mmCIF file of C-alpha atoms in Angstrom:
data_model
loop_
_atom_site.group_PDB
_atom_site.id
_atom_site.type_symbol
_atom_site.label_atom_id
_atom_site.label_comp_id
_atom_site.label_asym_id
_atom_site.label_seq_id
_atom_site.Cartn_x
_atom_site.Cartn_y
_atom_site.Cartn_z
ATOM 1 C CA LEU T 18 -42.337 65.106 11.284
ATOM 2 C CA VAL T 19 -41.124 63.396 14.427
ATOM 3 C CA ALA T 20 -42.895 60.206 13.391
ATOM 4 C CA SER T 21 -41.430 60.438 9.913
ATOM 5 C CA GLY T 22 -37.991 60.936 11.427
ATOM 6 C CA LEU T 23 -38.426 57.898 13.619
ATOM 7 C CA VAL T 24 -39.500 55.815 10.644
ATOM 8 C CA VAL T 25 -36.469 56.948 8.646
ATOM 9 C CA CYS T 26 -34.203 56.340 11.642
ATOM 10 C CA VAL T 27 -35.614 52.880 12.309
ATOM 11 C CA GLY T 28 -35.427 52.072 8.617
ATOM 12 C CA GLY T 29 -31.811 53.200 8.481
ATOM 13 C CA VAL T 30 -30.907 51.120 11.482
ATOM 14 C CA GLY T 31 -32.695 48.151 9.922
ATOM 15 C CA ILE T 32 -30.699 48.521 6.691
ATOM 16 C CA ILE T 33 -27.432 48.771 8.631
ATOM 17 C CA LEU T 34 -28.296 45.665 10.679
ATOM 18 C CA PHE T 35 -29.328 43.763 7.548
ATOM 19 C CA ARG T 36 -26.068 44.644 5.773
ATOM 20 C CA HIS T 37 -24.093 43.641 8.861
ATOM 21 C CA PHE T 38 -26.000 40.357 9.097
ATOM 22 C CA ARG T 39 -25.479 39.645 5.405
ATOM 23 C CA LYS T 40 -21.763 40.409 5.682
ATOM 24 C CA ARG T 41 -21.486 38.184 8.740
ATOM 25 C CA MET T 42 -23.302 35.332 7.005
ATOM 26 C CA ARG T 43 -20.982 35.670 4.007
ATOM 27 C CA GLN T 44 -17.987 35.393 6.340
ATOM 28 C CA VAL T 45 -19.458 32.329 8.040
ATOM 29 C CA VAL T 46 -20.084 30.667 4.680
ATOM 30 C CA GLN T 47 -16.546 31.461 3.527
ATOM 31 C CA GLN T 48 -15.069 30.111 6.778
ATOM 32 C CA GLU T 49 -17.110 26.922 6.549
ATOM 33 C CA SER T 50 -16.113 26.525 2.890
ATOM 34 C CA ALA T 51 -12.437 26.997 3.769
ATOM 35 C CA MET T 52 -12.717 24.455 6.591
ATOM 36 C CA MET T 53 -14.420 21.999 4.241
ATOM 37 C CA ASP T 54 -11.705 22.483 1.605
ATOM 38 C CA GLU T 55 -9.036 21.916 4.253
ATOM 39 C CA THR T 56 -10.784 18.782 5.513
ATOM 40 C CA VAL T 57 -11.126 17.397 1.996
ATOM 41 C CA SER T 58 -7.477 18.195 1.227
ATOM 42 C CA MET T 59 -6.350 16.454 4.400
ATOM 43 C CA GLY T 60 -8.552 13.488 3.576
ATOM 44 C CA LEU T 61 -7.172 13.209 0.051
ATOM 45 C CA ALA T 62 -3.633 13.471 1.388
ATOM 46 C CA THR T 63 -4.183 10.537 3.740
ATOM 47 C CA LEU T 64 -5.281 8.400 0.783
ATOM 48 C CA ASN T 65 -1.609 8.203 -0.149
ATOM 49 C CA ASP T 66 -0.392 7.474 3.373
ATOM 50 C CA PHE T 67 0.124 3.888 4.460
ATOM 51 C CA ALA T 68 -1.344 3.238 7.891
ATOM 52 C CA LEU T 69 1.227 0.445 7.970
ATOM 53 C CA PRO T 70 4.453 1.016 5.987
ATOM 54 C CA MET T 71 4.947 -1.167 2.948
ATOM 55 C CA VAL T 72 7.931 -3.438 3.545
ATOM 56 C CA VAL T 73 9.687 -5.023 0.567
ATOM 57 C CA MET T 74 12.876 -6.877 -0.282
ATOM 58 C CA MET T 75 15.128 -6.273 -3.273
ATOM 59 C CA ALA T 76 14.767 -9.064 -5.833
ATOM 60 C CA GLN T 77 18.502 -9.730 -5.809
ATOM 61 C CA THR T 78 18.333 -10.399 -2.072
ATOM 62 C CA PHE T 79 15.128 -12.415 -2.444
ATOM 63 C CA SER T 80 16.619 -14.612 -5.167
ATOM 64 C CA GLU T 81 19.334 -15.753 -2.742
ATOM 65 C CA LEU T 82 17.028 -16.145 0.264
ATOM 66 C CA SER T 83 16.991 -19.605 1.839
ATOM 67 C CA LEU T 84 13.904 -21.151 3.377
ATOM 68 C CA SER T 85 15.437 -20.907 6.833
ATOM 69 C CA GLU T 86 16.059 -17.185 6.288
ATOM 70 C CA LEU T 87 12.504 -16.703 5.035
ATOM 71 C CA GLU T 88 11.227 -18.458 8.150
ATOM 72 C CA GLN T 89 12.899 -15.790 10.267
ATOM 73 C CA TRP T 90 9.832 -13.788 9.278
ATOM 74 C CA HIS T 91 9.728 -10.003 9.288
ATOM 75 C CA GLU T 92 11.716 -9.530 12.467
ATOM 76 C CA GLY T 93 14.669 -11.702 11.506
ATOM 77 C CA ASN T 94 14.918 -10.268 7.998
ATOM 78 C CA ARG T 95 14.613 -6.758 9.396
ATOM 79 C CA ASP T 96 17.466 -7.364 11.810
ATOM 80 C CA ALA T 97 19.524 -8.814 8.940
ATOM 81 C CA HIS T 98 18.973 -5.560 7.008
ATOM 82 C CA ARG T 99 17.278 -7.297 4.091
ATOM 83 C CA LEU T 100 14.169 -5.093 4.081
ATOM 84 C CA ILE T 101 13.171 -1.679 2.724
ATOM 85 C CA TRP T 102 10.339 0.535 4.027
ATOM 86 C CA PHE T 103 7.971 2.829 2.132
ATOM 87 C CA ASP T 104 5.865 5.193 4.230
ATOM 88 C CA SER T 105 3.577 6.411 1.446
ATOM 89 C CA LEU T 106 2.164 5.404 -1.896
ATOM 90 C CA ARG T 107 3.647 8.522 -3.492
ATOM 91 C CA GLN T 108 7.141 7.636 -2.281
ATOM 92 C CA LEU T 109 6.996 4.329 -4.132
ATOM 93 C CA GLN T 110 5.148 5.645 -7.182
ATOM 94 C CA ASP T 111 7.727 8.376 -7.721
ATOM 95 C CA LEU T 112 10.411 5.723 -8.020
ATOM 96 C CA GLN T 113 8.211 3.638 -10.313
ATOM 97 C CA ASN T 114 7.485 6.629 -12.547
ATOM 98 C CA GLU T 115 11.206 7.320 -12.802
ATOM 99 C CA GLY T 116 11.836 3.705 -13.783
ATOM 100 C CA LYS T 117 13.839 3.120 -10.618
ATOM 101 C CA ALA T 118 11.488 0.567 -9.034
ATOM 102 C CA LYS T 119 9.378 -2.378 -10.133
ATOM 103 C CA LEU T 120 7.262 -4.136 -7.537
ATOM 104 C CA VAL T 121 6.272 -7.790 -7.641
ATOM 105 C CA MET T 122 3.643 -8.906 -5.127
ATOM 106 C CA PHE T 123 3.198 -12.567 -4.275
ATOM 107 C CA THR T 124 0.344 -14.389 -2.661
ATOM 108 C CA TYR T 125 0.105 -18.089 -1.926
ATOM 109 C CA PRO T 126 -2.512 -20.387 -0.342
ATOM 110 C CA GLN T 127 -2.096 -20.818 3.385
ATOM 111 C CA GLY T 128 -5.274 -22.653 4.272
ATOM 112 C CA LEU T 129 -6.363 -22.014 7.834
ATOM 113 C CA ASN T 130 -2.803 -21.376 9.012
ATOM 114 C CA LEU T 131 -2.226 -17.646 8.508
ATOM 115 C CA HIS T 132 1.277 -17.928 9.922
ATOM 116 C CA ARG T 133 2.597 -20.598 7.556
ATOM 117 C CA SER T 134 5.530 -19.547 5.428
ATOM 118 C CA PRO T 135 5.804 -20.764 1.831
ATOM 119 C CA THR T 136 7.170 -24.250 1.301
ATOM 120 C CA ALA T 137 10.629 -24.755 -0.172
ATOM 121 C CA ARG T 138 9.072 -25.489 -3.557
ATOM 122 C CA GLN T 139 6.827 -22.429 -3.409
ATOM 123 C CA LEU T 140 9.814 -20.248 -2.517
ATOM 124 C CA ALA T 141 11.819 -21.697 -5.409
ATOM 125 C CA SER T 142 8.885 -21.030 -7.731
ATOM 126 C CA MET T 143 8.667 -17.418 -6.551
ATOM 127 C CA GLN T 144 12.392 -16.880 -7.011
ATOM 128 C CA ALA T 145 12.264 -18.361 -10.509
ATOM 129 C CA ALA T 146 9.183 -16.295 -11.344
ATOM 130 C CA VAL T 147 10.857 -13.024 -10.360
ATOM 131 C CA LYS T 148 13.783 -13.751 -12.695
ATOM 132 C CA GLU T 149 11.490 -14.794 -15.535
ATOM 133 C CA VAL T 150 9.141 -11.850 -15.150
ATOM 134 C CA SER T 151 12.066 -9.441 -15.092
ATOM 135 C CA ALA T 152 13.395 -10.972 -18.299
ATOM 136 C CA VAL T 153 10.008 -10.992 -20.045
ATOM 137 C CA LYS T 154 9.243 -7.405 -19.049
ATOM 138 C CA GLY T 155 12.757 -6.176 -19.733
ATOM 139 C CA TRP T 156 13.254 -4.973 -16.160
ATOM 140 C CA SER T 157 16.674 -4.404 -14.679
ATOM 141 C CA GLU T 158 16.910 -6.796 -11.749
ATOM 142 C CA GLU T 159 18.520 -4.026 -9.689
ATOM 143 C CA THR T 160 15.192 -2.158 -9.710
ATOM 144 C CA VAL T 161 12.891 -5.077 -8.854
ATOM 145 C CA MET T 162 11.433 -5.370 -5.352
ATOM 146 C CA VAL T 163 9.370 -8.156 -3.835
ATOM 147 C CA TRP T 164 6.441 -7.985 -1.417
ATOM 148 C CA LEU T 165 5.580 -11.167 0.456
ATOM 149 C CA ASP T 166 3.587 -11.320 3.663
ATOM 150 C CA SER T 167 6.125 -13.619 5.353
ATOM 151 C CA PHE T 168 8.607 -10.758 5.674
ATOM 152 C CA SER T 169 6.416 -7.766 4.855
ATOM 153 C CA PHE T 170 4.177 -8.137 7.926
ATOM 154 C CA PRO T 171 5.257 -8.552 11.564
ATOM 155 C CA LYS T 172 4.972 -12.123 12.812
ATOM 156 C CA ASP T 173 2.517 -10.934 15.459
ATOM 157 C CA TRP T 174 0.064 -10.134 12.685
ATOM 158 C CA ASN T 175 -2.872 -9.666 15.057
ATOM 159 C CA SER T 176 -1.216 -6.595 16.555
ATOM 160 C CA VAL T 177 -1.408 -4.763 13.227
ATOM 161 C CA ALA T 178 -4.502 -6.419 11.742
ATOM 162 C CA GLU T 179 -6.615 -3.259 11.788
ATOM 163 C CA LEU T 180 -3.821 -1.180 10.245
ATOM 164 C CA THR T 181 -3.372 -3.853 7.604
ATOM 165 C CA PHE T 182 -7.024 -3.755 6.617
ATOM 166 C CA ASP T 183 -6.862 0.049 6.412
ATOM 167 C CA THR T 184 -3.820 -0.089 4.125
ATOM 168 C CA MET T 185 -4.202 -3.203 2.003
ATOM 169 C CA TYR T 186 -6.290 -1.469 -0.655
ATOM 170 C CA LEU T 187 -3.397 0.964 -1.151
ATOM 171 C CA TYR T 188 -0.931 -1.904 -1.449
ATOM 172 C CA THR T 189 -2.964 -3.285 -4.356
ATOM 173 C CA LYS T 190 -2.353 -0.068 -6.313
ATOM 174 C CA CYS T 191 1.404 -0.600 -6.179
ATOM 175 C CA PRO T 192 2.460 -3.793 -7.954
ATOM 176 C CA ASP T 193 3.810 -3.880 -11.472
ATOM 177 C CA ALA T 194 3.131 -7.609 -11.311
ATOM 178 C CA PHE T 195 0.865 -9.617 -9.017
ATOM 179 C CA ILE T 196 1.624 -13.326 -8.917
ATOM 180 C CA VAL T 197 -0.491 -16.068 -7.362
ATOM 181 C CA VAL T 198 1.478 -19.190 -6.467
ATOM 182 C CA SER T 199 -0.458 -22.422 -6.504
ATOM 183 C CA LEU T 200 -0.365 -24.959 -3.698
ATOM 184 C CA LEU T 201 2.652 -27.115 -4.517
ATOM 185 C CA ARG T 202 2.864 -30.153 -2.283
ATOM 186 C CA GLU T 203 6.245 -31.687 -1.647
ATOM 187 C CA ASN T 204 4.933 -35.203 -2.349
ATOM 188 C CA HIS T 205 3.594 -34.218 -5.788
ATOM 189 C CA ARG T 206 5.725 -34.251 -8.928
ATOM 190 C CA VAL T 207 5.413 -30.691 -10.220
ATOM 191 C CA ASP T 208 7.381 -29.238 -13.100
ATOM 192 C CA LEU T 209 8.912 -26.083 -11.627
ATOM 193 C CA ILE T 210 9.037 -24.415 -15.033
ATOM 194 C CA ALA T 211 5.302 -24.973 -15.457
ATOM 195 C CA ALA T 212 4.713 -23.694 -11.932
ATOM 196 C CA TYR T 213 6.172 -20.266 -12.513
ATOM 197 C CA ALA T 214 4.929 -20.183 -16.107
ATOM 198 C CA LEU T 215 1.452 -20.281 -14.590
ATOM 199 C CA CYS T 216 2.485 -17.439 -12.304
ATOM 200 C CA ILE T 217 3.573 -15.348 -15.292
ATOM 201 C CA ALA T 218 0.267 -16.021 -17.043
ATOM 202 C CA SER T 219 -1.475 -14.300 -14.149
ATOM 203 C CA LEU T 220 0.361 -11.055 -14.988
ATOM 204 C CA SER T 221 -2.147 -10.272 -17.724
ATOM 205 C CA VAL T 222 -4.356 -8.613 -15.087
ATOM 206 C CA CYS T 223 -1.533 -6.163 -14.309
ATOM 207 C CA SER T 224 -0.549 -5.213 -17.843
#
């Protein structure tokens, strides 16, 4: 009888310990799952955060920008209050979805000189292209913004290079139009109309 009692007692204790262990393991799994969900949520949230704010200029301001003003780079145009900052992709996309913002991104060949601003002819082509694109797309010029590395990035580009690489893929999700400006040399006779007509043709990838 004593032996039987011990067996029953030991068995009961074993069942209690097993249930406690199972309950504890369930809690651990739930905690780990909650931590994983939180980590994933935080990770997804950062996908919409710019490591480096997106800096743009209103098209109306850009259309009146002189070459000397453009060559003041980011810092000079910032101090002249010509620039606008977006801290997140969502901030910009909300405006785009409401029809309050259209973004035009420009790129132009710089060769080996990463700090060369566009030439006077390239700038004129960009300014003409913004007006033409706005007209073709039926955009209100008051809603159009321009991104161009000359004023969108600090002049000391090396100081933010890593942040730029981390953010550039997000920038490419933003434009309503992406325009590539060809290398227009001042000593070449180039029809300006043809120059920005070529730019507009490149918009097919964004439509």
